[in-house]
XYZ file of C-alpha atoms in Angstrom:
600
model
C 24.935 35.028 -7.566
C 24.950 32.876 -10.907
C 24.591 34.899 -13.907
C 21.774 33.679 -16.744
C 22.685 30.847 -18.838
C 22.927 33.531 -21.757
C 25.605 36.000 -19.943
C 27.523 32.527 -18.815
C 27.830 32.069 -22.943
C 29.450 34.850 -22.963
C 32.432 34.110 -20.898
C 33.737 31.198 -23.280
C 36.812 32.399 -25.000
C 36.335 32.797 -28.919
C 38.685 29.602 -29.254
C 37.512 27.554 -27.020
C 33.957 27.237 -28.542
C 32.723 23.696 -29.492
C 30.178 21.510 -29.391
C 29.540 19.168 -26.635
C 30.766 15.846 -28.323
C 28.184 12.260 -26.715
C 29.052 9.140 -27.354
C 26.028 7.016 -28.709
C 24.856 5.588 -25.265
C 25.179 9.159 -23.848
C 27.757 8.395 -21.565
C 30.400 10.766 -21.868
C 31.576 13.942 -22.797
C 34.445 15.916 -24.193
C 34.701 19.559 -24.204
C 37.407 21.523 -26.474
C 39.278 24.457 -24.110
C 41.454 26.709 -24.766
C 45.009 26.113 -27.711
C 46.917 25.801 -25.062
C 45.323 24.349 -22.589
C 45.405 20.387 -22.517
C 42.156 17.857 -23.232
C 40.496 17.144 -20.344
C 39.481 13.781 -19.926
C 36.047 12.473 -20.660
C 33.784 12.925 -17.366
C 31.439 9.966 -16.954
C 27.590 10.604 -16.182
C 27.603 9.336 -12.943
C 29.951 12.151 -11.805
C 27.780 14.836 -13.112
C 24.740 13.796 -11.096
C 23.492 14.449 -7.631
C 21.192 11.184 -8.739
C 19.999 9.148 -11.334
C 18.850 11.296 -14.371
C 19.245 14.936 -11.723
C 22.346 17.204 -12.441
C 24.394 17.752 -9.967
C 24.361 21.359 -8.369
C 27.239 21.136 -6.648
C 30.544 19.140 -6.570
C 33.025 18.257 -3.497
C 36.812 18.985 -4.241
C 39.255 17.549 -1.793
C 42.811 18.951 -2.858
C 45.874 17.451 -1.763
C 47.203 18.317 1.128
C 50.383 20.590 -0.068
C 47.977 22.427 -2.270
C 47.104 25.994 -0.975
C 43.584 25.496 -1.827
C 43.331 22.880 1.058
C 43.959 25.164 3.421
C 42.959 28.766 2.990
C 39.052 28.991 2.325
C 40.087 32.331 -0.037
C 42.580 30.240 -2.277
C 39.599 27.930 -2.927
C 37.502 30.584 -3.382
C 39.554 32.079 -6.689
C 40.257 28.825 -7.895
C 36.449 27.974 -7.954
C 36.722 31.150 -10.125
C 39.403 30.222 -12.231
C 38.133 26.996 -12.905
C 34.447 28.123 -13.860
C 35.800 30.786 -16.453
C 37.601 28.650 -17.874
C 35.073 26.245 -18.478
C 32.703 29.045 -19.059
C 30.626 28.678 -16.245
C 29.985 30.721 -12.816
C 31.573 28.466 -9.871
C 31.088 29.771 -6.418
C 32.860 28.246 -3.356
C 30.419 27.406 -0.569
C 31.767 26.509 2.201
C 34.875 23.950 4.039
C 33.442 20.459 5.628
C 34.807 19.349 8.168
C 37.006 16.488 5.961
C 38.807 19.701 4.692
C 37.494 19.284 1.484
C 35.841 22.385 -0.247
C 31.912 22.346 -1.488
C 31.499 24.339 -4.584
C 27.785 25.248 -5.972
C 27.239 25.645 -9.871
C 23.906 26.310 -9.377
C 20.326 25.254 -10.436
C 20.266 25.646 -13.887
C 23.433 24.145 -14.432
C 22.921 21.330 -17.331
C 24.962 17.890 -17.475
C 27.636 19.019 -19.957
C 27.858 22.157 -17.689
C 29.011 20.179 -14.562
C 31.024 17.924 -16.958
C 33.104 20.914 -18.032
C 33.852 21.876 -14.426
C 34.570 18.908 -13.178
C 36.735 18.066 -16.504
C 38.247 21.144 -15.028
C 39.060 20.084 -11.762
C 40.488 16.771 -12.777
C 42.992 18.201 -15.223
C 44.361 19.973 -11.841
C 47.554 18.345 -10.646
C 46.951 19.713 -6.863
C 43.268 17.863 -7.292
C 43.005 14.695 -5.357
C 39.059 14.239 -6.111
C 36.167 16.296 -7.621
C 32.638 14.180 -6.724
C 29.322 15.515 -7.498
C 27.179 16.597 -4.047
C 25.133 13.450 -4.442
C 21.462 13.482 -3.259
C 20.590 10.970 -0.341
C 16.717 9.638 -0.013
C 15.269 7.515 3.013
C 15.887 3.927 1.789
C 13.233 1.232 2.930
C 13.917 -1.099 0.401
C 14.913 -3.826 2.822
C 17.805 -6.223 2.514
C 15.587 -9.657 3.148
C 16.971 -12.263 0.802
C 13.840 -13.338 -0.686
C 11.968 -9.850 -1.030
C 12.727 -9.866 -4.849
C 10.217 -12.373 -4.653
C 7.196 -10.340 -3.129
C 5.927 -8.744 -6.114
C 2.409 -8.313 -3.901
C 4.396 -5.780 -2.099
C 6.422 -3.514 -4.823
C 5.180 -4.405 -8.365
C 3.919 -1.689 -10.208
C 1.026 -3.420 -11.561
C -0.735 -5.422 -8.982
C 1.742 -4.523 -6.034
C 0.241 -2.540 -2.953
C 2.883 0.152 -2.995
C 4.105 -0.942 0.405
C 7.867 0.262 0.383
C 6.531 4.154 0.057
C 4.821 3.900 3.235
C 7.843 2.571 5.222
C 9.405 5.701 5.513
C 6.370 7.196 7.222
C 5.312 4.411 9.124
C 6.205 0.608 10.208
C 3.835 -0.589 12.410
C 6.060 0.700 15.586
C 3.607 0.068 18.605
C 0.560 -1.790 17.203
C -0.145 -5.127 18.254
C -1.987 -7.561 15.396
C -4.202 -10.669 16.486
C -3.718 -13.429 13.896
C -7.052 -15.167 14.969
C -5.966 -18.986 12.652
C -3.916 -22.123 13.541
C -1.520 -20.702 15.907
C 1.999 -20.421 15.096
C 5.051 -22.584 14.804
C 7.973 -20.997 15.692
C 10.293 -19.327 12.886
C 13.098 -17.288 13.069
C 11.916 -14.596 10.815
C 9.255 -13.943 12.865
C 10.033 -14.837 16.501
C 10.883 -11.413 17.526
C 7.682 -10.119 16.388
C 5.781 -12.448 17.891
C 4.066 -11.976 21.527
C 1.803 -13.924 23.668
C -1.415 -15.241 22.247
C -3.645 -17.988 23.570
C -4.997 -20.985 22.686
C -9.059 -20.920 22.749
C -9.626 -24.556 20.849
C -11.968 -26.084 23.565
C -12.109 -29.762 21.717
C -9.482 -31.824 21.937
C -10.915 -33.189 19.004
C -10.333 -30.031 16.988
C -7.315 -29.400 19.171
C -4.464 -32.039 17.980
C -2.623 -30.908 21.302
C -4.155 -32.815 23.260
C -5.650 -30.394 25.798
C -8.037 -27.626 25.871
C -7.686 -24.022 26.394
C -3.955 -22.484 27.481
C -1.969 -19.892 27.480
C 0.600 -21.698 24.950
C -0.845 -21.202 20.634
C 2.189 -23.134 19.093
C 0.351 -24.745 16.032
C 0.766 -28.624 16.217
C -0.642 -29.187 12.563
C -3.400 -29.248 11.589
C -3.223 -31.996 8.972
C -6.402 -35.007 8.409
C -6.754 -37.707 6.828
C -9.441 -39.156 4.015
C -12.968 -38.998 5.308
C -11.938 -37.629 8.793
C -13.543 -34.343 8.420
C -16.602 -35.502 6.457
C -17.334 -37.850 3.671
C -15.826 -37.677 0.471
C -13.346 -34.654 1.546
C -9.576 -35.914 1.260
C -7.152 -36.096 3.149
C -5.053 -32.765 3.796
C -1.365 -32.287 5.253
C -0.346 -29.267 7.877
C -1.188 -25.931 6.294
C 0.630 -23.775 8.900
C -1.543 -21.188 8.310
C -1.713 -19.038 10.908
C 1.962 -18.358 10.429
C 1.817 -17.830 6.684
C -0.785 -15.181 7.535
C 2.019 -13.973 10.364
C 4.476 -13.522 8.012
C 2.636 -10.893 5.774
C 1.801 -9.031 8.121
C 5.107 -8.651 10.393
C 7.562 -10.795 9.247
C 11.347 -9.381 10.791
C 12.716 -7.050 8.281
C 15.811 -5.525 7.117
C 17.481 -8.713 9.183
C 19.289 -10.456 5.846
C 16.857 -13.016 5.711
C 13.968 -14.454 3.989
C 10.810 -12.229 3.370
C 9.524 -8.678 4.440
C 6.630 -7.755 6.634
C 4.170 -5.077 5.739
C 4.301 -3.684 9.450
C 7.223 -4.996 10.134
C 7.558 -2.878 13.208
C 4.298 -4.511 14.666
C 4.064 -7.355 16.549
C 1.798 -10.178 16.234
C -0.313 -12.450 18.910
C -1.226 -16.022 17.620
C -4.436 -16.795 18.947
C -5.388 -20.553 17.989
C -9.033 -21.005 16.569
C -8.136 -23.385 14.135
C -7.155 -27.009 14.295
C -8.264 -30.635 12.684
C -10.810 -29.787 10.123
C -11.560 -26.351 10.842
C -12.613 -24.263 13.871
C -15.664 -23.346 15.975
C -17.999 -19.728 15.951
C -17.580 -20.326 20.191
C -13.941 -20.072 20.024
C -13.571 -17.209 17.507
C -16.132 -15.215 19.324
C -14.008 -15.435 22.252
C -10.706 -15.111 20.491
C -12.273 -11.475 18.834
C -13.551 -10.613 22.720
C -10.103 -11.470 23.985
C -8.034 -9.921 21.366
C -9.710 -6.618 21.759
C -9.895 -6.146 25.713
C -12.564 -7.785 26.451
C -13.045 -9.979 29.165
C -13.434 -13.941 28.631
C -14.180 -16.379 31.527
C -11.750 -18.686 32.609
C -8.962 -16.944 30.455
C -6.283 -14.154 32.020
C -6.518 -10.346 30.885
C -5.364 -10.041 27.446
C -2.001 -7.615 28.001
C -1.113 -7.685 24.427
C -4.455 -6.024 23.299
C -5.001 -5.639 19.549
C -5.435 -2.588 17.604
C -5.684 -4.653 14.684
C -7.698 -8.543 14.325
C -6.753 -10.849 11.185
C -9.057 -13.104 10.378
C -8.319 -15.209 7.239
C -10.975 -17.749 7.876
C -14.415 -18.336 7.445
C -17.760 -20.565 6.743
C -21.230 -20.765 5.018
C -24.355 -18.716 5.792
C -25.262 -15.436 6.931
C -23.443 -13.279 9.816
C -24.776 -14.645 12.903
C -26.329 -12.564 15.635
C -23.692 -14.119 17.789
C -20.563 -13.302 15.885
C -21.540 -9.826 14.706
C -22.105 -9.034 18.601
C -18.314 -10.068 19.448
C -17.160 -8.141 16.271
C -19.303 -4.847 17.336
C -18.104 -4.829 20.572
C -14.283 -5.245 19.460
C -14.583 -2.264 17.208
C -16.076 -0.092 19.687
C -12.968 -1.065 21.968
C -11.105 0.540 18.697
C -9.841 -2.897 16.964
C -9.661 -2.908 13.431
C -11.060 -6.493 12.050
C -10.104 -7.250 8.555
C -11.541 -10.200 7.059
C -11.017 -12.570 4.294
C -14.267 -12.131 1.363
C -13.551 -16.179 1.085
C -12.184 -18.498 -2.219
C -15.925 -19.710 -3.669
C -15.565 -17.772 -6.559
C -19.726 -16.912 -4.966
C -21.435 -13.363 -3.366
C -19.643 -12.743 -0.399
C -23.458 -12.077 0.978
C -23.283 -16.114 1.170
C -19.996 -16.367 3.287
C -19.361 -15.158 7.335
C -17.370 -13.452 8.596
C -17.019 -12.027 5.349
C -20.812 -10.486 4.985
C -20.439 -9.160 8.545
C -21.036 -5.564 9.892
C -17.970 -3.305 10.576
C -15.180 -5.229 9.255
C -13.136 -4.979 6.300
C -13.981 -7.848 4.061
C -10.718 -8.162 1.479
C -11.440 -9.755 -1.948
C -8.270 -10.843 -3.696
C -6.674 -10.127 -6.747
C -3.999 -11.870 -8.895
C -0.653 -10.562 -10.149
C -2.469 -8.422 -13.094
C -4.614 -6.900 -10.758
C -7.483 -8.762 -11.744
C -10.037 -10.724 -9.214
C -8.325 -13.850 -8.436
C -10.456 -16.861 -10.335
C -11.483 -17.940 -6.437
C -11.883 -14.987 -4.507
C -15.676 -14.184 -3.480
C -16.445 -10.722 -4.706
C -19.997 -8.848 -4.464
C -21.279 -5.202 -2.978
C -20.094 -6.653 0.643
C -16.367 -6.422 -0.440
C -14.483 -3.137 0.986
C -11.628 -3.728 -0.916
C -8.918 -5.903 -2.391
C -5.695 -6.676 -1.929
C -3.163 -8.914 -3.601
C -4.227 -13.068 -2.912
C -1.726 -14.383 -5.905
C -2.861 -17.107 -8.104
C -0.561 -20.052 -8.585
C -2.367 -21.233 -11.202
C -0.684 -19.329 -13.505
C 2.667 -19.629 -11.847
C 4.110 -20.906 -8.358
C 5.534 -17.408 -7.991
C 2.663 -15.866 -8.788
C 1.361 -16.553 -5.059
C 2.029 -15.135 -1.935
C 5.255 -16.132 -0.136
C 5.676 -16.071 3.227
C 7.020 -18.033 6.419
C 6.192 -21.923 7.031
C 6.955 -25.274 7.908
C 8.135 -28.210 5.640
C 6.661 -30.477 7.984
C 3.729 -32.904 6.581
C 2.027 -33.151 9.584
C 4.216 -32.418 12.738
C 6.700 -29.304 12.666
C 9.944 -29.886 10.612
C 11.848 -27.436 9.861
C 10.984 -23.679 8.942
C 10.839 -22.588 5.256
C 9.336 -20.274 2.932
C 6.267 -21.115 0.575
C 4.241 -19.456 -1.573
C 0.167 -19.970 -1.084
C -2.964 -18.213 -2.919
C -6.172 -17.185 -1.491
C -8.216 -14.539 0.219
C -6.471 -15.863 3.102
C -3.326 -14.390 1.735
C -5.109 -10.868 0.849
C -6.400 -10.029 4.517
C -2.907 -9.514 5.877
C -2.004 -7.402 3.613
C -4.990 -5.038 4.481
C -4.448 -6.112 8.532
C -0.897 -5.035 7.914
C -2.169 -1.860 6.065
C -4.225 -0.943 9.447
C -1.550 -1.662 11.387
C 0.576 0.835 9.872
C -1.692 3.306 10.193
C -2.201 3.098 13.377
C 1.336 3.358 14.022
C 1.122 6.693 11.733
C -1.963 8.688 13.560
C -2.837 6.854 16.655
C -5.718 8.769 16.899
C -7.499 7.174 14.088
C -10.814 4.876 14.944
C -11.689 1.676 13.083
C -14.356 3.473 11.067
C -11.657 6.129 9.657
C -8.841 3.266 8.739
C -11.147 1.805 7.063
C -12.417 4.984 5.205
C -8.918 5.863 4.365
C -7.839 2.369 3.039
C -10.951 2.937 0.701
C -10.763 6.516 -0.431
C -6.811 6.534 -1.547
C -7.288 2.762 -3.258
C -6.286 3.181 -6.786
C -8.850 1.403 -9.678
C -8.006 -2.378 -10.207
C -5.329 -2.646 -13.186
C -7.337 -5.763 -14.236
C -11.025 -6.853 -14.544
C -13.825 -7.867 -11.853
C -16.529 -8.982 -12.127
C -19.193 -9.006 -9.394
C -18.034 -6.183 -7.384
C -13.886 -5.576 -5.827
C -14.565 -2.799 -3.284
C -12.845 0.399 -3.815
C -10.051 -0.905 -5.565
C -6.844 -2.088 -4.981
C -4.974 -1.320 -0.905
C -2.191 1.450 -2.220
C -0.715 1.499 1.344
C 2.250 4.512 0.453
C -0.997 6.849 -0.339
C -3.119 5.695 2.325
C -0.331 6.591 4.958
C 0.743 10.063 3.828
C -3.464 10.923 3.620
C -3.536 10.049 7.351
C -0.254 10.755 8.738
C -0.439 14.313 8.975
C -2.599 13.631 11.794
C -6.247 14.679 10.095
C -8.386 11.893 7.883
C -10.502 13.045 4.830
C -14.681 12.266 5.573
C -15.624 8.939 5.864
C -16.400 7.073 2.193
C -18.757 4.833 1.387
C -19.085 3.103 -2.257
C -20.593 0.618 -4.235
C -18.362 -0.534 -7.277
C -21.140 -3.378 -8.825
C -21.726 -2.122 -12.162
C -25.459 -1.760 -12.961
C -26.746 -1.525 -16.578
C -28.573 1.681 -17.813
C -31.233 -0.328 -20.356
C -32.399 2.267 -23.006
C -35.917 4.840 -22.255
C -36.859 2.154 -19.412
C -37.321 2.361 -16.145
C -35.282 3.605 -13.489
C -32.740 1.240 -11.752
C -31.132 1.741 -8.420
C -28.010 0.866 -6.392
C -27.373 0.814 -2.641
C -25.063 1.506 0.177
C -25.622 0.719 2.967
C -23.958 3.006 5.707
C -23.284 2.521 9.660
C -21.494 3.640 12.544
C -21.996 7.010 12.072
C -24.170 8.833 14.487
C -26.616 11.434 14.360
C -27.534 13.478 10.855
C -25.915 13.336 7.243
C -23.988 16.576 6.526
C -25.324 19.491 4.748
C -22.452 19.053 2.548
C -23.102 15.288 1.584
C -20.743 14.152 -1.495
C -22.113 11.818 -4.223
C -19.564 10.846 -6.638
C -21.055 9.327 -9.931
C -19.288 7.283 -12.486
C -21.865 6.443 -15.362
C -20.398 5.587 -19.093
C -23.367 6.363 -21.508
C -23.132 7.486 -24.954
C -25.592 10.517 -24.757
C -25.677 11.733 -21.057
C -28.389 14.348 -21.677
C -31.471 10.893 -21.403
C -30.444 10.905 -17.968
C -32.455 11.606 -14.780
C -30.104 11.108 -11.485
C -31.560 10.881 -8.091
C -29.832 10.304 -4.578
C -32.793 8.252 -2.203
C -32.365 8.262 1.303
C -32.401 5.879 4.040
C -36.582 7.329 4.436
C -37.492 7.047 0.935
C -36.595 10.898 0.298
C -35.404 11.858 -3.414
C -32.818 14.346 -4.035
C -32.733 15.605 -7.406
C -28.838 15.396 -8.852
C -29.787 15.795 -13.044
C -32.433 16.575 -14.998
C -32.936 15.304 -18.632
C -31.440 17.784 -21.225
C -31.864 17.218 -24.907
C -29.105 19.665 -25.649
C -26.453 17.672 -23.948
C -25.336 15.055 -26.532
C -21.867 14.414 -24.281
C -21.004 11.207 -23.214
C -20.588 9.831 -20.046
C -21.275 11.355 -16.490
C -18.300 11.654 -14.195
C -18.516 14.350 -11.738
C -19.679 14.993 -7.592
C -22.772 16.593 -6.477
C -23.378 18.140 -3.488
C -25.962 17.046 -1.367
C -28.021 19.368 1.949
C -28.693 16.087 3.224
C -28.589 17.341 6.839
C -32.239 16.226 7.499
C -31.718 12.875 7.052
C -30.498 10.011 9.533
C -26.795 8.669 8.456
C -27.416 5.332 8.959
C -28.976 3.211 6.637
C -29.404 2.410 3.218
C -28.866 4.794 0.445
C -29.713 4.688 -3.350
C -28.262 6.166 -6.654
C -31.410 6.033 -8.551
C -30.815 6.058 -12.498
C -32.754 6.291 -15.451
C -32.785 6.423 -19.161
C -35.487 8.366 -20.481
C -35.308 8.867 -24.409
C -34.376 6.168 -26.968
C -30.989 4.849 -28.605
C -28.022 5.337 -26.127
C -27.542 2.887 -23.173
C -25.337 3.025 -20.735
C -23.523 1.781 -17.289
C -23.310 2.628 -13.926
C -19.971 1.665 -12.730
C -19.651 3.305 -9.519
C -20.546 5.692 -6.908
C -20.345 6.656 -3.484
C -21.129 8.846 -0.485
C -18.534 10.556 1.377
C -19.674 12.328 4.290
């Protein structure tokens, strides 16, 4: 047993008292012993620590072979002994290991100069070959990819999504990802990832290939030239999308080369939507149908079916009946469809797939954390993820695999691209991994659990982000353990409060749940205001029905409102649109509604 830190004290010969003597950077220490003993040499941080900045609580002592002490477990045993009075500490032999060497433990409350006297101790031993500290070993995920210094949108502590802390839980292992864009053009970083798509382009116009629909979704380019895909629009070379998009998502890692995938473990199917000037609702429809297990005439049984749909593409207008059918049905088949929110710097409410039902729409942020100057943004978003913005720097974008080729394949490369495009896979990956942690978990839940463990964007939007910014290492431990937190629904648009006026309300809307609310119904308000006792709070439901959360109160002068009520809302349907209803009610404070949501 050790003995307290103040009994240890008391073992130090008279003489041999001093000081602990640092050098200015800390990194080394002297300790005075005994007249006649001899200095012991200075002991250098490292081999005082178990790891960076943590003391060491026990040290390894191989002795040479003639010594006694390498042999006979008791010999060891007194030396420990010896050596810890004489450096006025208690040091208890352990146990052998099996390279002979002896483990000795100097317990947990053992400080750095502590360890540095012992192991001074040891050293000064002629029959001594070694004394290391028992270092501490963590799962390293870090990967070895040559040009992962260069995905901040992965590890930065600002704007990065905290990918690397989820690898050790989860990789993607087992989850299949439709990349529903261009098609793909073969890279090595990718190629073992990468498993057999289809080509649904139906115009050869569109096409570039030269035929219809097949089996085979290499990506022939998909460059144009002035005028050729409408008046006045210039002319564009290969973008090589589709296998940009790849790359994010499951990109081969730890391999020595080029970038890192988010589910690196995954593997990707290329199915081709996208060619000369764009790509047609028809095709996409089918592509989601296929992807997910559905059936498509003409074209073989999907046996790659997707857990997870990318789809980094979209158009003008609302969310047709047509599309939102084919993205319905692929979520009740249990496929995950993340979406890009789209790069018009406009509502997202103006933009499909983006404003569809039961997807993930992804806004995308810029290496502050701010709302990249393009992305869309609005009540629509679900969340954001990082989209880069080269604007203020080539590296400030999004690298991942390519071509160099202009308008036919060259050769493969690395570049770095910006958009909402770019943000989707990192929230497709996100899913992906998931799913590879709790297999169990529907669309509805991944996408309540990306939401609910998002972290606040670092920098400013305007409009309306989502949740927040994708923290993927937090999303994975809440689900991994096999259970999900309820379902969360919010609404991040900031409403103003305007000053003893009338009430104003926010919505979300909610769907895909079934049957009643609970009787335990969470509303979670944020509201800055600088005298929170003008305020009347109501929850509406989807039938017009008010539930009273606060009452005015001219004795409560605090500011702001930040808390959860607790709703019996067990009367009322789910589904459908809820309201925070706010108002002001006496004069000179205003305030803001920043967020709030439902979490059932």
């Amino acid at each position: 047993m050790r003995t307290s830190p103040s009994l240890r004290r008391k073992l130090i010969p008279v003489v041999a008292v001093s000081a602990a003597l640092f050098t200015a950077a800390g990194a080394t220490v002297a300790t005075a012993q005994e007249a006649a003993a001899p200095k012991a040499a200075a002991v250098p941080t490292a081999q005082t620590e178990a790891a960076p900045g943590v003391t060491a609580e026990r040290l390894i002592v191989g002795y040479k072979s003639g010594a006694t002490e390498a042999k006979s477990n008791a010999a060891a045993k007194v030396d420990a002994a010896a050596k810890g009075k004489e450096a006025g500490e208690d040091v208890d032999f352990q146990r052998r290991l099996g390279t002979g060497a002896a483990l000795v433990d100097l317990g947990a409350d053992a400080t750095r100069a502590d360890v540095a006297d012992v192991v001074a101790e040891y050293k000064a031993d002629p029959q001594v070959a070694y004394v290391v500290p028992d270092r501490l070993n963590k799962p390293q995920a870090d990967p070895n990819d040559t040009e992962y210094a260069k995905q901040w949108d992965l590890f930065e502590a600002t704007a990065g999504m905290n990918v690397p802390g989820a690898w050790t839980t989860a990789t993607g292992s087992g989850v299949t990802v439709a990349v529903i864009d261009t098609g793909y053009v073969a890279h090595t970083d990718l190629a073992a990832n990468i498993v057999a798509g289809y080509d649904f382009i139906s115009d050869t116009a569109v096409s570039v290939d030269g035929d219809g629909r097949d089996s085979n979704p290499a990506d022939p380019g998909d460059y144009y030239a002035a005028n050729e895909c409408g008046s006045g629009i210039p002319a564009s070379n290969s973008s090589w999308h589709g296998t940009h998009v790849a790359g994010t998502i499951a990109a081969v890692t730890n391999n020595s080369k080029g970038i890192a995938g988010i589910a690196y473990g995954a593997k990707i199917s290329p199915l081709r939507v996208l060619g000369k000037c764009g790509g047609y609702d028809s095709d996409i429809i089918d592509a989601i149908t296929w992807a997910s297990g559905g059936t498509v005439s003409g074209v073989p049984a999907n046996t790659n079916v997707a857990k997870v749909i990318n789809m980094s593409l979209g158009g003008d207008g609302a969310c047709t009946s047509a599309t939102q059918s084919a993205i319905t049905a692929a979520v009740n088949r249990g496929t995950t469809i993340a979406v890009a929110a789209g790069n018009d710097n406009d509502n997202v409410a103006n933009h499909s797939p983006g404003n569809c039902n039961n997807v993930i729409s992804v806004a995308a942020t810029n290496r502050t954390g701010a709302k990249a100057s393009y992305s869309n943004y609005g009540s629509l978003v679900d969340i954001s993820a990082p989209g880069g913005q080269t604007s203020t720097g080539t590296a400030n974008g999004i690298l991942s695999t390519l071509n160099s080729g202009t308008k036919t394949a060259s050769t493969e490369n690395y570049a770095y691209y910006q958009g909402t495009s770019m943000a989707t896979p990192h929230i497709a990956g996100l899913a992906a991994l998931l799913k590879s942690a709790n297999s169990s978990l529907t669309p509805a839940q991944i996408e309540s659990a990306i939401k609910t463990n998002a972290r606040a964007l670092p920098g400013a939007c305007s409009g309306g982000c989502g949740a927040g910014l994708a923290d993927a290492a937090k999303t994975v431990a809440a689900v991994s353990g096999g259970t999900t937190t309820g379902t969360t629904y919010s609404s991040t648009s900031a409403v103003a409060i305007p000053d003893n006026s009338s009430a104003i309300e926010s919505s979300i809307a909610v769907s895909g749940r079934t049957g009643n609310a609970p009787s335990t119904l969470k509303v979670a308000v944020d509201i800055t205001h600088t005298y929170r006792g003008d305020l009347v709070i109501g929850l509406v439901a989807p039938d017009g029905t008010v539930y009273s959360l606060k009452t005015a109160s001219s004795s409560d002068s605090a500011d702001n409102v930040n808390t959860t009520y607790t709703v019996d809302a067990s009367s009322e349907t789910a589904n459908g649109t809820w309201k925070l209803r706010v108002q002001d009610t006496a004069a000179q404070d205003t305030g803001t509604l920043n967020s709030w949501k439902l979490t059932f």
